Coordinates of C-alpha atoms in Angstrom, one line a residue:
Chain A
X463 CA 23.8 10.6 17.8
X464 CA 27.2 10.5 16.2
X465 CA 27.8 10.2 12.5
X466 CA 29.0 6.6 13.1
X467 CA 25.7 5.6 14.7
X468 CA 23.8 7.3 12.0
X469 CA 25.5 5.5 9.2
X470 CA 23.4 2.4 9.0
X471 CA 20.3 4.6 8.7
X472 CA 21.6 6.6 5.8
X473 CA 20.0 4.5 3.0
X474 CA 16.4 4.7 4.1
X475 CA 16.8 8.4 5.1
X476 CA 18.2 9.0 1.6
X477 CA 15.2 7.2 0.0
X478 CA 12.6 9.1 2.0
X479 CA 14.4 12.4 1.3
X480 CA 14.5 11.6 -2.5
X481 CA 10.8 10.6 -2.5
X482 CA 9.9 13.8 -0.6
X483 CA 11.9 16.1 -3.0
X484 CA 10.4 14.5 -6.1
X485 CA 7.0 14.4 -4.5
X486 CA 7.0 18.0 -3.6
X487 CA 8.1 19.2 -7.0
X488 CA 5.8 16.8 -8.9
X489 CA 2.9 15.6 -6.7
X490 CA 1.8 13.2 -9.5
X491 CA 4.9 11.1 -8.6
X492 CA 3.2 10.1 -5.3
X493 CA 0.1 8.6 -6.9
X494 CA -0.1 5.0 -5.8
X495 CA -0.5 3.8 -9.4
X496 CA 2.6 5.6 -10.4
X497 CA 4.6 4.3 -7.5
X498 CA 3.4 0.7 -8.1
X499 CA 4.3 0.7 -11.7
X500 CA 7.7 2.2 -10.9
X501 CA 8.4 -0.6 -8.4
X502 CA 7.1 -3.3 -10.9
X503 CA 9.4 -1.9 -13.6
X504 CA 12.5 -2.2 -11.4
X505 CA 11.9 -5.8 -10.3
X506 CA 14.2 -7.6 -12.8
X507 CA 17.0 -5.3 -11.7
X508 CA 16.1 -5.9 -8.0
X509 CA 16.3 -9.6 -8.4
X510 CA 19.7 -9.3 -10.1
X511 CA 20.8 -7.0 -7.3
X512 CA 19.6 -9.5 -4.7
X513 CA 22.0 -12.0 -6.2
X514 CA 24.8 -9.5 -6.4
X515 CA 24.3 -8.8 -2.7
X516 CA 25.5 -12.3 -1.8
X517 CA 28.7 -11.9 -4.0
X518 CA 29.5 -8.6 -2.4
X519 CA 28.5 -9.7 1.1
X520 CA 31.4 -12.2 1.1
X521 CA 33.7 -9.5 -0.1
X522 CA 33.7 -10.5 -3.8
X523 CA 31.9 -9.2 -6.9
X524 CA 29.9 -10.7 -9.7
X525 CA 30.5 -9.0 -13.0
X526 CA 28.9 -11.9 -14.9
X527 CA 25.3 -11.1 -13.8
X528 CA 24.4 -9.1 -16.9
X529 CA 25.7 -11.7 -19.3
X530 CA 24.0 -14.5 -17.4
X531 CA 20.7 -12.6 -17.5
X532 CA 21.3 -12.0 -21.2
X533 CA 21.9 -15.7 -21.7
X534 CA 18.7 -16.7 -19.8
X535 CA 16.5 -14.4 -21.9
X536 CA 17.7 -16.4 -24.9
X537 CA 17.5 -19.7 -23.1
X538 CA 13.9 -19.0 -21.9
X539 CA 12.8 -18.0 -25.4
X540 CA 14.3 -21.1 -27.0
X541 CA 13.2 -23.6 -24.4
X542 CA 9.6 -22.3 -24.1
X543 CA 8.0 -24.1 -27.0
X544 CA 9.4 -27.5 -26.0
X545 CA 9.4 -27.4 -22.3
X546 CA 6.7 -24.9 -21.2
X547 CA 7.2 -24.0 -17.6
X548 CA 10.2 -26.3 -17.6
X549 CA 12.0 -23.6 -19.4
X550 CA 12.1 -21.7 -16.1
X551 CA 13.8 -24.6 -14.5
X552 CA 16.4 -24.8 -17.3
X553 CA 17.1 -21.1 -16.8
X554 CA 17.5 -21.4 -13.1
X555 CA 19.8 -24.4 -13.4
X556 CA 21.9 -22.6 -16.0
X557 CA 22.4 -19.6 -13.8
X558 CA 23.2 -21.8 -10.8
X559 CA 25.8 -23.6 -12.9
X560 CA 27.4 -20.4 -14.2
X561 CA 27.6 -19.0 -10.7
X562 CA 29.0 -22.2 -9.2
X563 CA 31.7 -22.2 -11.9
X564 CA 32.6 -18.6 -11.0
X565 CA 32.8 -19.7 -7.3
X566 CA 34.9 -22.8 -8.1
X567 CA 37.3 -20.8 -10.2
X568 CA 37.6 -18.2 -7.5
X569 CA 38.0 -20.5 -4.5
X570 CA 39.8 -23.5 -6.0
X571 CA 41.8 -22.0 -8.8
X572 CA 42.5 -18.8 -6.8
X573 CA 41.4 -16.4 -9.5
X574 CA 40.1 -13.1 -8.1
X575 CA 36.3 -12.9 -8.5
X576 CA 36.3 -9.8 -10.7
X577 CA 38.4 -11.7 -13.3
X578 CA 36.7 -15.1 -12.9
X579 CA 33.2 -13.6 -13.2
X580 CA 34.4 -11.4 -16.1
X581 CA 35.6 -14.6 -17.8
X582 CA 32.5 -16.6 -17.0
X583 CA 30.5 -13.6 -18.3
X584 CA 32.4 -13.9 -21.6
X585 CA 31.5 -17.6 -21.8
X586 CA 27.8 -16.8 -21.0
X587 CA 27.8 -14.2 -23.8
X588 CA 29.2 -16.7 -26.3
X589 CA 26.6 -19.2 -25.3
X590 CA 23.9 -16.6 -25.8
X591 CA 25.2 -15.6 -29.2
X592 CA 25.5 -19.2 -30.2
X593 CA 22.0 -20.2 -29.1
X594 CA 20.3 -17.1 -30.5
X595 CA 22.2 -17.2 -33.8
X596 CA 23.0 -13.5 -33.0
X597 CA 19.4 -12.5 -33.5
X598 CA 16.6 -11.1 -31.3
X599 CA 14.1 -13.9 -30.7
X600 CA 10.4 -13.5 -29.9
X601 CA 8.2 -15.7 -27.8
X602 CA 4.9 -16.9 -29.0
X603 CA 2.4 -14.9 -27.0
X604 CA -0.1 -17.7 -26.3
X605 CA 2.7 -20.0 -25.2
X606 CA 4.2 -17.3 -23.0
X607 CA 0.9 -16.5 -21.4
X608 CA 0.3 -20.2 -20.7
X609 CA 3.7 -20.8 -19.0
X610 CA 5.0 -17.4 -17.7
X611 CA 1.7 -15.5 -17.7
X612 CA 1.5 -15.7 -13.9
X613 CA 4.7 -13.7 -13.6
X614 CA 3.6 -10.7 -15.4
X615 CA -0.2 -10.5 -14.7
X616 CA -1.8 -8.3 -12.1
X617 CA -4.3 -9.0 -9.3
X618 CA -6.0 -6.6 -7.0
X619 CA -4.0 -3.8 -8.6
X620 CA -0.6 -5.4 -7.7
X621 CA 1.5 -6.5 -10.6
X622 CA 2.8 -10.0 -10.2
X623 CA 6.4 -8.9 -10.8
X624 CA 6.2 -7.3 -7.4
X625 CA 4.9 -10.6 -5.8
X626 CA 7.8 -12.5 -7.5
X627 CA 10.3 -10.0 -6.2
X628 CA 8.8 -10.0 -2.7
X629 CA 8.8 -13.8 -2.6
X630 CA 12.5 -13.9 -3.6
X631 CA 13.3 -11.2 -1.1
X632 CA 11.5 -13.2 1.7
X633 CA 13.4 -16.4 0.6
X634 CA 16.8 -14.7 0.5
X635 CA 16.2 -12.8 3.8
X636 CA 15.3 -16.1 5.4
X637 CA 18.5 -17.7 4.0
X638 CA 20.6 -14.8 5.2
X639 CA 19.1 -14.2 8.6
X640 CA 17.6 -17.4 9.8
X641 CA 19.9 -20.2 8.6
X642 CA 23.3 -21.6 9.5
X643 CA 24.4 -20.8 6.0
X644 CA 23.4 -17.2 6.5
X645 CA 25.5 -17.0 9.7
X646 CA 28.4 -18.6 7.9
X647 CA 28.1 -16.0 5.1
X648 CA 28.4 -13.2 7.6
X649 CA 31.4 -14.9 9.2
X650 CA 33.2 -15.2 5.9
X651 CA 32.3 -11.6 4.9
X652 CA 33.4 -10.2 8.3
X653 CA 36.7 -11.9 8.3
X654 CA 37.7 -14.8 6.1
X655 CA 40.8 -16.0 8.1
X656 CA 38.8 -16.1 11.3
X657 CA 36.0 -18.0 9.6
X658 CA 38.5 -20.5 8.2
X659 CA 40.2 -20.8 11.6
X660 CA 36.9 -21.6 13.4
X661 CA 36.4 -24.5 11.1
X662 CA 33.9 -23.2 8.6
X663 CA 34.0 -24.7 5.1
X664 CA 34.8 -21.3 3.6
X665 CA 35.3 -22.4 0.1
X666 CA 31.9 -24.2 -0.1
X667 CA 30.2 -21.2 1.4
X668 CA 31.7 -18.9 -1.2
X669 CA 30.9 -21.2 -4.0
X670 CA 27.3 -21.2 -2.8
X671 CA 27.2 -17.4 -2.6
X672 CA 28.3 -17.1 -6.2
X673 CA 25.9 -19.8 -7.3
X674 CA 23.0 -17.9 -5.6
X675 CA 24.2 -14.8 -7.4
X676 CA 24.2 -16.6 -10.8
X677 CA 20.8 -18.1 -10.0
X678 CA 19.1 -14.8 -9.2
X679 CA 20.7 -13.2 -12.2
X680 CA 19.1 -16.0 -14.3
X681 CA 15.7 -15.4 -12.6
X682 CA 16.1 -11.7 -13.4
X683 CA 16.7 -12.5 -17.0
X684 CA 13.8 -14.9 -17.1
X685 CA 11.4 -12.3 -15.7
X686 CA 12.7 -9.7 -18.1
X687 CA 12.3 -11.9 -21.1
X688 CA 8.8 -12.9 -20.0
X689 CA 8.0 -9.2 -19.7
X690 CA 9.3 -8.3 -23.1
X691 CA 8.2 -11.5 -24.6
X692 CA 11.5 -12.4 -26.2
X693 CA 15.2 -12.7 -25.8
X694 CA 18.5 -11.6 -27.2
X695 CA 22.2 -11.7 -26.2
X696 CA 22.1 -8.0 -25.4
X697 CA 18.6 -7.6 -24.0
X698 CA 19.7 -7.1 -20.4
X699 CA 22.6 -4.8 -21.2
X700 CA 22.7 -1.8 -18.9
X701 CA 21.7 -3.9 -15.8
X702 CA 25.2 -4.3 -14.4
X703 CA 25.9 -0.7 -13.3
X704 CA 22.5 -0.1 -11.5
X705 CA 22.6 -3.5 -9.9
X706 CA 26.0 -2.8 -8.3
X707 CA 24.8 0.7 -7.4
X708 CA 21.7 -0.7 -5.8
X709 CA 23.7 -3.0 -3.5
X710 CA 26.2 -0.4 -2.5
X711 CA 23.8 2.5 -2.1
X712 CA 21.7 0.2 0.1
X713 CA 24.6 0.0 2.5
X714 CA 26.3 -3.3 1.8
X715 CA 29.9 -2.2 1.5
X716 CA 32.4 -3.6 -1.0
X717 CA 34.3 -5.1 1.9
X718 CA 31.4 -7.3 2.8
X719 CA 30.1 -8.6 6.1
X720 CA 27.4 -6.1 6.9
X721 CA 24.2 -5.0 5.0
X722 CA 22.1 -7.6 3.3
X723 CA 19.1 -8.1 1.1
X724 CA 16.8 -5.6 2.9
X725 CA 19.5 -3.0 2.3
X726 CA 19.5 -4.0 -1.4
X727 CA 15.7 -3.5 -1.5
X728 CA 16.2 0.1 -0.2
X729 CA 19.1 0.6 -2.6
X730 CA 17.1 -0.6 -5.6
X731 CA 14.2 1.7 -4.7
X732 CA 16.7 4.6 -4.5
X733 CA 17.9 3.7 -8.0
X734 CA 14.2 3.6 -9.2
X735 CA 13.4 7.0 -7.7
X736 CA 16.5 8.6 -9.1
X737 CA 15.6 7.1 -12.5
X738 CA 12.1 8.4 -12.5
X739 CA 13.0 11.7 -11.0
X740 CA 15.3 12.2 -14.0
X741 CA 12.2 11.9 -16.2
X742 CA 10.3 14.3 -14.0
X743 CA 13.0 16.9 -13.9
X744 CA 13.6 16.5 -17.7
X745 CA 17.2 15.5 -17.3
X746 CA 18.5 14.2 -20.6
X747 CA 18.4 10.4 -20.6
X748 CA 22.0 10.4 -21.9
X749 CA 23.0 11.8 -18.4
X750 CA 21.8 8.7 -16.6
X751 CA 24.8 6.5 -16.9
X752 CA 27.1 9.3 -15.8
X753 CA 25.0 10.1 -12.8
X754 CA 24.9 6.5 -11.7
X755 CA 28.6 6.1 -12.2
X756 CA 29.3 9.1 -9.9
X757 CA 26.7 7.9 -7.4
X758 CA 28.5 4.5 -7.4
X759 CA 31.9 6.2 -6.5
X760 CA 30.3 8.2 -3.7
X761 CA 28.5 5.2 -2.3
X762 CA 31.6 3.1 -2.3
X763 CA 33.6 5.8 -0.7
X764 CA 31.0 6.3 2.0
X765 CA 30.4 2.7 2.9
X766 CA 33.7 0.9 2.5
X767 CA 35.3 -0.4 5.7
X768 CA 38.9 0.9 5.4
X769 CA 40.0 -0.9 8.6
X770 CA 39.7 -4.1 6.6
X771 CA 42.2 -3.0 3.9
X772 CA 45.7 -2.4 5.0
X773 CA 46.8 -2.0 1.4
X774 CA 44.4 -0.7 -1.2
X775 CA 45.2 -2.2 -4.6
Chain B
X739 CA 69.4 -27.1 -10.8
X740 CA 69.0 -29.7 -13.5
X741 CA 69.0 -29.0 -17.1
X742 CA 65.2 -29.7 -17.2
X743 CA 63.3 -26.4 -17.8
X744 CA 61.8 -25.5 -14.4
X745 CA 58.4 -23.9 -13.8
X746 CA 59.7 -20.3 -14.1
X747 CA 61.5 -20.8 -17.4
X748 CA 58.5 -22.6 -18.8
X749 CA 56.1 -19.9 -17.6
X750 CA 58.3 -17.3 -19.1
X751 CA 58.2 -18.8 -22.6
X752 CA 54.7 -20.3 -22.5
X753 CA 52.9 -17.4 -24.0
X754 CA 55.3 -17.3 -27.0
X755 CA 55.0 -21.1 -27.4
X756 CA 51.2 -20.8 -27.3
X757 CA 51.3 -18.1 -30.0
X758 CA 53.5 -20.2 -32.3
X759 CA 51.3 -23.3 -31.8
X760 CA 48.2 -21.3 -32.6
X761 CA 49.8 -20.0 -35.8
X762 CA 50.8 -23.5 -36.8
X763 CA 47.4 -24.8 -36.0
X764 CA 45.5 -22.2 -38.1
X765 CA 48.0 -22.5 -40.9
X766 CA 47.6 -26.3 -41.0
X767 CA 43.8 -26.0 -41.2
X768 CA 43.8 -23.1 -43.7
X769 CA 47.0 -22.2 -45.5
X770 CA 45.6 -18.8 -46.5
X771 CA 46.1 -17.8 -42.8
X772 CA 49.8 -17.7 -43.4
X773 CA 50.0 -14.8 -45.8
X774 CA 51.2 -11.2 -45.6
X775 CA 47.7 -9.9 -46.4
X776 CA 46.2 -11.8 -43.5
X777 CA 49.0 -10.8 -41.1
X778 CA 48.3 -7.2 -42.1
X779 CA 44.7 -7.8 -41.2
X780 CA 45.7 -9.2 -37.8
X781 CA 48.0 -6.3 -37.2
X782 CA 45.4 -3.7 -38.0
X783 CA 42.9 -5.2 -35.6
X784 CA 45.6 -5.6 -33.0
X785 CA 47.0 -2.1 -33.1
X786 CA 44.4 -0.2 -31.0
X787 CA 44.0 -3.1 -28.6
X788 CA 47.8 -3.2 -28.2
X789 CA 48.0 0.4 -27.2
X790 CA 45.2 0.0 -24.6
X791 CA 46.7 -3.3 -23.3
X792 CA 50.2 -1.6 -23.0
X793 CA 48.5 1.1 -20.9
X794 CA 46.8 -1.4 -18.6
X795 CA 50.0 -3.4 -18.3
X796 CA 51.6 -0.6 -16.3
X797 CA 48.6 -0.7 -13.9
X798 CA 48.7 -4.5 -13.5
X799 CA 52.5 -4.4 -12.9
X800 CA 51.6 -2.3 -9.8
X801 CA 49.3 -5.1 -8.7
X802 CA 46.2 -2.8 -9.3
X803 CA 43.7 -3.1 -12.1
X804 CA 42.1 -0.7 -14.4
X805 CA 38.6 -1.4 -15.9
X806 CA 38.0 2.1 -17.1
X807 CA 39.4 1.7 -20.6
X808 CA 36.1 1.4 -22.5
X809 CA 34.9 4.7 -21.1
X810 CA 38.3 6.3 -21.5
X811 CA 38.7 5.2 -25.1
X812 CA 35.2 6.5 -26.0
X813 CA 35.8 9.9 -24.3
X814 CA 39.2 10.3 -26.0
X815 CA 37.8 9.3 -29.4
X816 CA 34.8 11.6 -29.1
X817 CA 36.8 14.6 -27.8
X818 CA 39.3 14.1 -30.5
X819 CA 36.6 14.1 -33.1
X820 CA 35.0 17.3 -31.7
X821 CA 38.3 19.2 -31.4
X822 CA 39.6 18.0 -34.7
X823 CA 36.5 19.1 -36.6
X824 CA 36.4 22.4 -34.7
X825 CA 40.0 23.1 -35.7
X826 CA 39.2 22.7 -39.3
X827 CA 39.0 18.9 -39.7
X828 CA 42.3 18.4 -41.4
X829 CA 45.8 17.5 -40.2
X830 CA 47.1 19.9 -42.8
X831 CA 45.6 22.9 -40.9
X832 CA 45.4 23.4 -37.2
X833 CA 43.7 20.0 -36.8
X834 CA 47.0 18.3 -35.8
X835 CA 46.6 20.1 -32.4
X836 CA 43.8 17.7 -31.6
X837 CA 46.3 14.8 -31.4
X838 CA 48.3 16.1 -28.4
X839 CA 45.2 17.4 -26.8
X840 CA 43.7 13.9 -27.0
X841 CA 46.7 12.5 -25.2
X842 CA 46.3 15.2 -22.5
X843 CA 42.6 14.2 -22.2
X844 CA 43.7 10.6 -21.7
X845 CA 46.2 11.7 -19.0
X846 CA 43.5 13.8 -17.2
X847 CA 41.1 10.8 -17.2
X848 CA 43.9 8.7 -15.7
X849 CA 44.6 11.3 -13.1
X850 CA 41.0 11.4 -12.0
X851 CA 41.0 7.6 -11.9
X852 CA 44.2 7.5 -9.8
X853 CA 43.0 10.2 -7.5
X854 CA 39.7 8.4 -6.8
X855 CA 41.5 5.2 -6.2
X856 CA 44.4 6.5 -4.0
X857 CA 42.8 9.5 -2.2
X858 CA 39.4 7.9 -1.5
X859 CA 41.1 4.6 -0.8
X860 CA 38.7 2.6 -3.1
X861 CA 40.0 -0.7 -4.6
X862 CA 41.2 0.1 -8.1
X863 CA 39.0 -2.4 -9.8
X864 CA 35.9 -0.8 -8.5
X865 CA 37.0 2.8 -8.8
X866 CA 38.0 2.3 -12.4
X867 CA 34.9 0.3 -13.2
X868 CA 32.7 3.2 -11.9
X869 CA 34.8 5.7 -13.8
X870 CA 34.6 3.6 -16.9
X871 CA 30.8 3.9 -16.6
X872 CA 31.1 7.6 -16.1
X873 CA 33.3 7.8 -19.2
X874 CA 30.9 6.0 -21.4
X875 CA 28.1 8.2 -20.0
X876 CA 30.1 11.3 -20.7
X877 CA 30.8 10.2 -24.3
X878 CA 27.1 9.5 -24.7
X879 CA 26.3 13.0 -23.4
X880 CA 28.8 14.6 -25.7
X881 CA 27.6 12.9 -28.8
X882 CA 23.9 12.6 -27.9
X883 CA 24.2 9.1 -29.4
X884 CA 25.4 10.3 -32.8
X885 CA 28.4 9.0 -34.8
X886 CA 31.0 11.5 -35.9
X887 CA 32.7 10.9 -39.2
X888 CA 36.3 11.7 -39.6
X889 CA 37.1 11.8 -43.3
X890 CA 40.3 13.8 -43.4
X891 CA 42.5 11.8 -45.9
X892 CA 45.7 12.8 -44.0
X893 CA 44.4 11.3 -40.8
X894 CA 42.9 8.3 -42.5
X895 CA 46.4 7.8 -44.1
X896 CA 47.2 6.0 -40.9
X897 CA 45.2 3.2 -42.3
X898 CA 45.2 3.7 -46.0
X899 CA 48.9 4.4 -46.7
X900 CA 50.9 1.2 -46.6
X901 CA 54.6 0.7 -46.2
X902 CA 55.8 -2.8 -47.1
X903 CA 52.2 -4.0 -47.1
X904 CA 51.5 -2.8 -43.5
X905 CA 49.5 0.4 -42.8
X906 CA 51.3 3.3 -41.2
X907 CA 49.4 2.8 -37.9
X908 CA 51.2 -0.5 -37.3
X909 CA 54.5 1.4 -37.3
X910 CA 53.1 4.1 -35.0
X911 CA 51.9 1.3 -32.7
X912 CA 55.4 -0.2 -32.8
X913 CA 56.9 3.2 -31.9
X914 CA 54.6 3.5 -28.9
X915 CA 55.4 0.0 -27.9
X916 CA 59.1 0.9 -27.8
X917 CA 58.2 4.0 -25.8
X918 CA 56.3 1.8 -23.4
X919 CA 59.3 -0.5 -23.1
X920 CA 61.6 2.5 -22.6
X921 CA 59.4 3.8 -19.8
X922 CA 59.1 0.4 -18.2
X923 CA 62.8 -0.5 -18.1
X924 CA 64.8 2.7 -18.5
X925 CA 63.0 5.3 -16.3
X926 CA 62.6 5.8 -12.6
X927 CA 58.8 5.6 -13.0
X928 CA 59.1 2.2 -14.6
X929 CA 61.3 0.8 -11.9
X930 CA 58.9 2.3 -9.3
X931 CA 56.0 0.5 -10.9
X932 CA 57.8 -2.8 -10.5
X933 CA 58.7 -1.9 -6.9
X934 CA 55.1 -1.2 -5.9
X935 CA 53.9 -4.3 -7.6
X936 CA 56.6 -6.5 -6.1
X937 CA 55.8 -5.5 -2.5
X938 CA 54.1 -2.3 -1.5
X939 CA 55.3 -2.5 2.1
X940 CA 58.9 -2.7 1.0
X941 CA 58.5 0.1 -1.6
X942 CA 56.9 2.3 1.0
X943 CA 59.5 1.3 3.6
X944 CA 62.3 2.3 1.3
X945 CA 61.0 5.8 1.0
X946 CA 59.0 5.6 -2.2
X947 CA 56.0 7.8 -2.5
X948 CA 53.7 5.0 -3.4
X949 CA 50.6 7.1 -3.8
X950 CA 52.3 9.3 -6.3
X951 CA 53.6 6.3 -8.2
X952 CA 50.2 4.9 -8.4
X953 CA 48.6 8.1 -9.7
X954 CA 51.4 8.5 -12.3
X955 CA 50.8 4.9 -13.4
X956 CA 47.2 5.6 -14.0
X957 CA 48.0 8.8 -15.9
X958 CA 50.5 6.9 -18.1
X959 CA 47.9 4.3 -18.8
X960 CA 45.4 7.1 -19.8
X961 CA 47.9 8.4 -22.4
X962 CA 48.1 5.0 -24.0
X963 CA 44.3 4.6 -24.0
X964 CA 44.2 7.9 -25.9
X965 CA 46.7 6.6 -28.5
X966 CA 44.5 3.5 -28.8
X967 CA 41.4 5.7 -29.2
X968 CA 43.1 7.6 -32.0
X969 CA 44.0 4.4 -33.8
X970 CA 40.5 3.0 -33.3
X971 CA 39.1 6.2 -34.9
X972 CA 41.6 6.1 -37.7
X973 CA 40.7 2.4 -38.4
X974 CA 37.0 2.9 -38.9
X975 CA 36.8 6.6 -39.6
X976 CA 34.0 7.0 -36.9
X977 CA 34.1 8.3 -33.4
X978 CA 31.1 7.3 -31.2
X979 CA 30.2 6.1 -27.7
X980 CA 30.6 2.6 -28.8
X981 CA 34.2 3.2 -30.0
X982 CA 35.5 1.8 -26.6
X983 CA 33.3 -1.3 -26.6
X984 CA 35.1 -4.6 -26.2
X985 CA 38.4 -3.1 -25.2
X986 CA 38.1 -4.1 -21.5
X987 CA 37.7 -7.8 -22.1
X988 CA 40.3 -7.9 -24.9
X989 CA 43.0 -5.9 -23.2
X990 CA 42.8 -7.6 -19.7
X991 CA 42.8 -11.0 -21.4
X992 CA 45.8 -10.0 -23.5
X993 CA 47.8 -8.8 -20.6
X994 CA 47.1 -11.8 -18.4
X995 CA 47.5 -14.3 -21.3
X996 CA 50.8 -12.6 -22.2
X997 CA 52.2 -13.6 -18.8
X998 CA 52.0 -10.5 -16.7
X999 CA 50.8 -11.8 -13.3
X1000 CA 47.6 -10.2 -11.9
X1001 CA 49.4 -9.9 -8.6
X1002 CA 51.9 -7.4 -10.0
X1003 CA 55.7 -7.2 -10.2
X1004 CA 56.4 -9.5 -13.1
X1005 CA 55.9 -9.3 -16.9
X1006 CA 55.8 -6.2 -19.0
X1007 CA 55.1 -4.7 -22.4
X1008 CA 56.7 -7.5 -24.4
X1009 CA 54.5 -10.0 -22.7
X1010 CA 51.5 -7.8 -23.6
X1011 CA 52.6 -7.8 -27.2
X1012 CA 52.5 -11.6 -27.3
X1013 CA 49.2 -11.6 -25.4
X1014 CA 47.6 -9.2 -27.9
X1015 CA 48.9 -11.3 -30.8
X1016 CA 47.5 -14.4 -29.2
X1017 CA 44.0 -12.8 -28.8
X1018 CA 44.1 -11.4 -32.3
X1019 CA 45.3 -14.6 -33.9
X1020 CA 42.5 -16.5 -32.2
X1021 CA 40.0 -14.0 -33.3
X1022 CA 41.3 -13.9 -36.9
X1023 CA 42.1 -17.6 -37.2
X1024 CA 38.6 -18.6 -36.1
X1025 CA 37.1 -16.5 -38.8
X1026 CA 39.6 -17.8 -41.4
X1027 CA 38.9 -21.4 -40.7
X1028 CA 35.2 -20.7 -40.8
X1029 CA 34.2 -20.8 -37.1
X1030 CA 31.7 -18.2 -35.9
X1031 CA 33.4 -15.2 -34.4
X1032 CA 31.1 -15.0 -31.4
X1033 CA 32.8 -18.1 -29.9
X1034 CA 35.8 -15.8 -29.3
X1035 CA 34.6 -14.3 -26.0
X1036 CA 34.0 -17.8 -24.5
X1037 CA 37.4 -19.1 -25.6
X1038 CA 39.1 -16.0 -24.3
X1039 CA 37.3 -16.4 -21.0
X1040 CA 38.6 -19.9 -20.6
X1041 CA 42.1 -18.8 -21.7
X1042 CA 42.1 -16.0 -19.1
X1043 CA 41.3 -18.4 -16.3
X1044 CA 44.0 -20.8 -17.4
X1045 CA 46.5 -18.0 -17.6
X1046 CA 45.8 -16.7 -14.1
X1047 CA 45.9 -20.2 -12.7
X1048 CA 49.3 -20.9 -14.3
X1049 CA 50.8 -17.6 -13.3
X1050 CA 49.7 -17.9 -9.6
X1051 CA 52.2 -19.1 -7.1
X1052 CA 49.7 -21.1 -5.0
X1053 CA 51.9 -21.1 -2.0
X1054 CA 52.1 -17.4 -1.6
X1055 CA 48.4 -16.6 -2.0
X1056 CA 46.0 -17.4 0.8
X1057 CA 42.8 -15.3 0.4
X1058 CA 41.3 -14.6 -2.9
X1059 CA 38.2 -12.4 -3.1

């Protein structure tokens, strides 16, 4: 086997190796209860990373995810008393809209996605500040349990966050692998000029990809706010870096076209294992951001398809 | 050519016109806006942002982008504070050495950024975003989350001593702006930055060492981030991980709104000055007329989109990612 053939298998080999290393040093890590709670804790991040996958898959990026998630934590908390479960719908629609706006600005107004999503992120942040009155808000616990309780409960020892994450994974996997839209996404990611030349509505596909990214970021925010029983314009801060890391470490390169949501699952689990291993090996928590930043650079350098970029800007 | 101002002329002057209209608008709503005191306030808030924005201008001129400024500013601010206090904590003693050392630290960060971008062939927006995260993490690691107070009166004089109603740091910022202009228009490096931004193929074809120019550009930007960091510390008297917060959005907005095209090759530090003033006038004016300050990010977001749209020649751009 050559290195080239081995490349697609790197992510899960990395994951197994990491689990083995941590497991040998600290056998407690491998206790099912521990693993399950680790996976449950990472679910909001996983859902955001799922959305990010679509933006990166078509060769773009979504820097607004964190702000959109922040906005939804506030939105969910405010809408809960009046709308009950309807609050979830409001959040999803808001995320969808934000993502679609990013997509529109990118494809129609020809603004590169890292700028358009940064700008839309700024707008989402302002909305969150406005709606929350710049305060941290709390959900009424009975109301929360009545409407969102199903998201954060637990049955047969499996926390419901994992069920929500798995359902979204199944849904996005189906979209990506079993629909015409999914095929079109791959075509756009693999080579946009060719996709356009073969008659695909490239713009519409890209707008949809960004809309999906926004929607999943919103669901991530919703789950997070249900979990913490509140919302604030900064609640989800710190999600952006690990979400991008999860997608890239999983093997979806910045240049798009290969990889996908299953890769992101593996990437997210790698992020989760690294995070908890830092606790086990008593690495100072202040190291975390630096470590993930360096991992991000390594992951990009290892996965990026340089044949697609004649000039690197 | 008719006498009617064509698109290019209009685009060239649009930022300045927008700035004037904004000032008229805020003055009409609240006459107190138009006062020396308030202008000094705007200038103080604009000075650190201007330095950072001038730095990133050089990068955008090359057609690249740098998103590492928040991390870079934090690292520079924190390292300055450590070295400054270690050297006695006063500009009167050996503490002044911390100033040039901070500029060197900024250049080193820029060098790393440039090397990762050029040698590993990673698009600059992602390389710099990742390094920005590393920088913020490094600053966090150095401080352990603490704030470091800088109380040396000689250093704080940058803010507290005023000449003609404006603090000394405004004049320092002005000097560095002139330096930026000099580098941009009177040095080989400056010309090379424009050459790379105008068309990398041509620049490469005419024998320019594009990789070297790019790395030098990032180092130059790093030095300006360090100057911005020093001013940010002088302004509030504290160095911490959060010192860099907000600089990314503000500086990118300022550069783009000022009329430097994201595609490279046009614009420059004077555009950035106008852009920073637009951003600061909006921020200050909204507070003066009694609008909540948090609307600023949203308005700047809209402004950025409009500015990029206006500065894009739609015939020459086919694929946007």
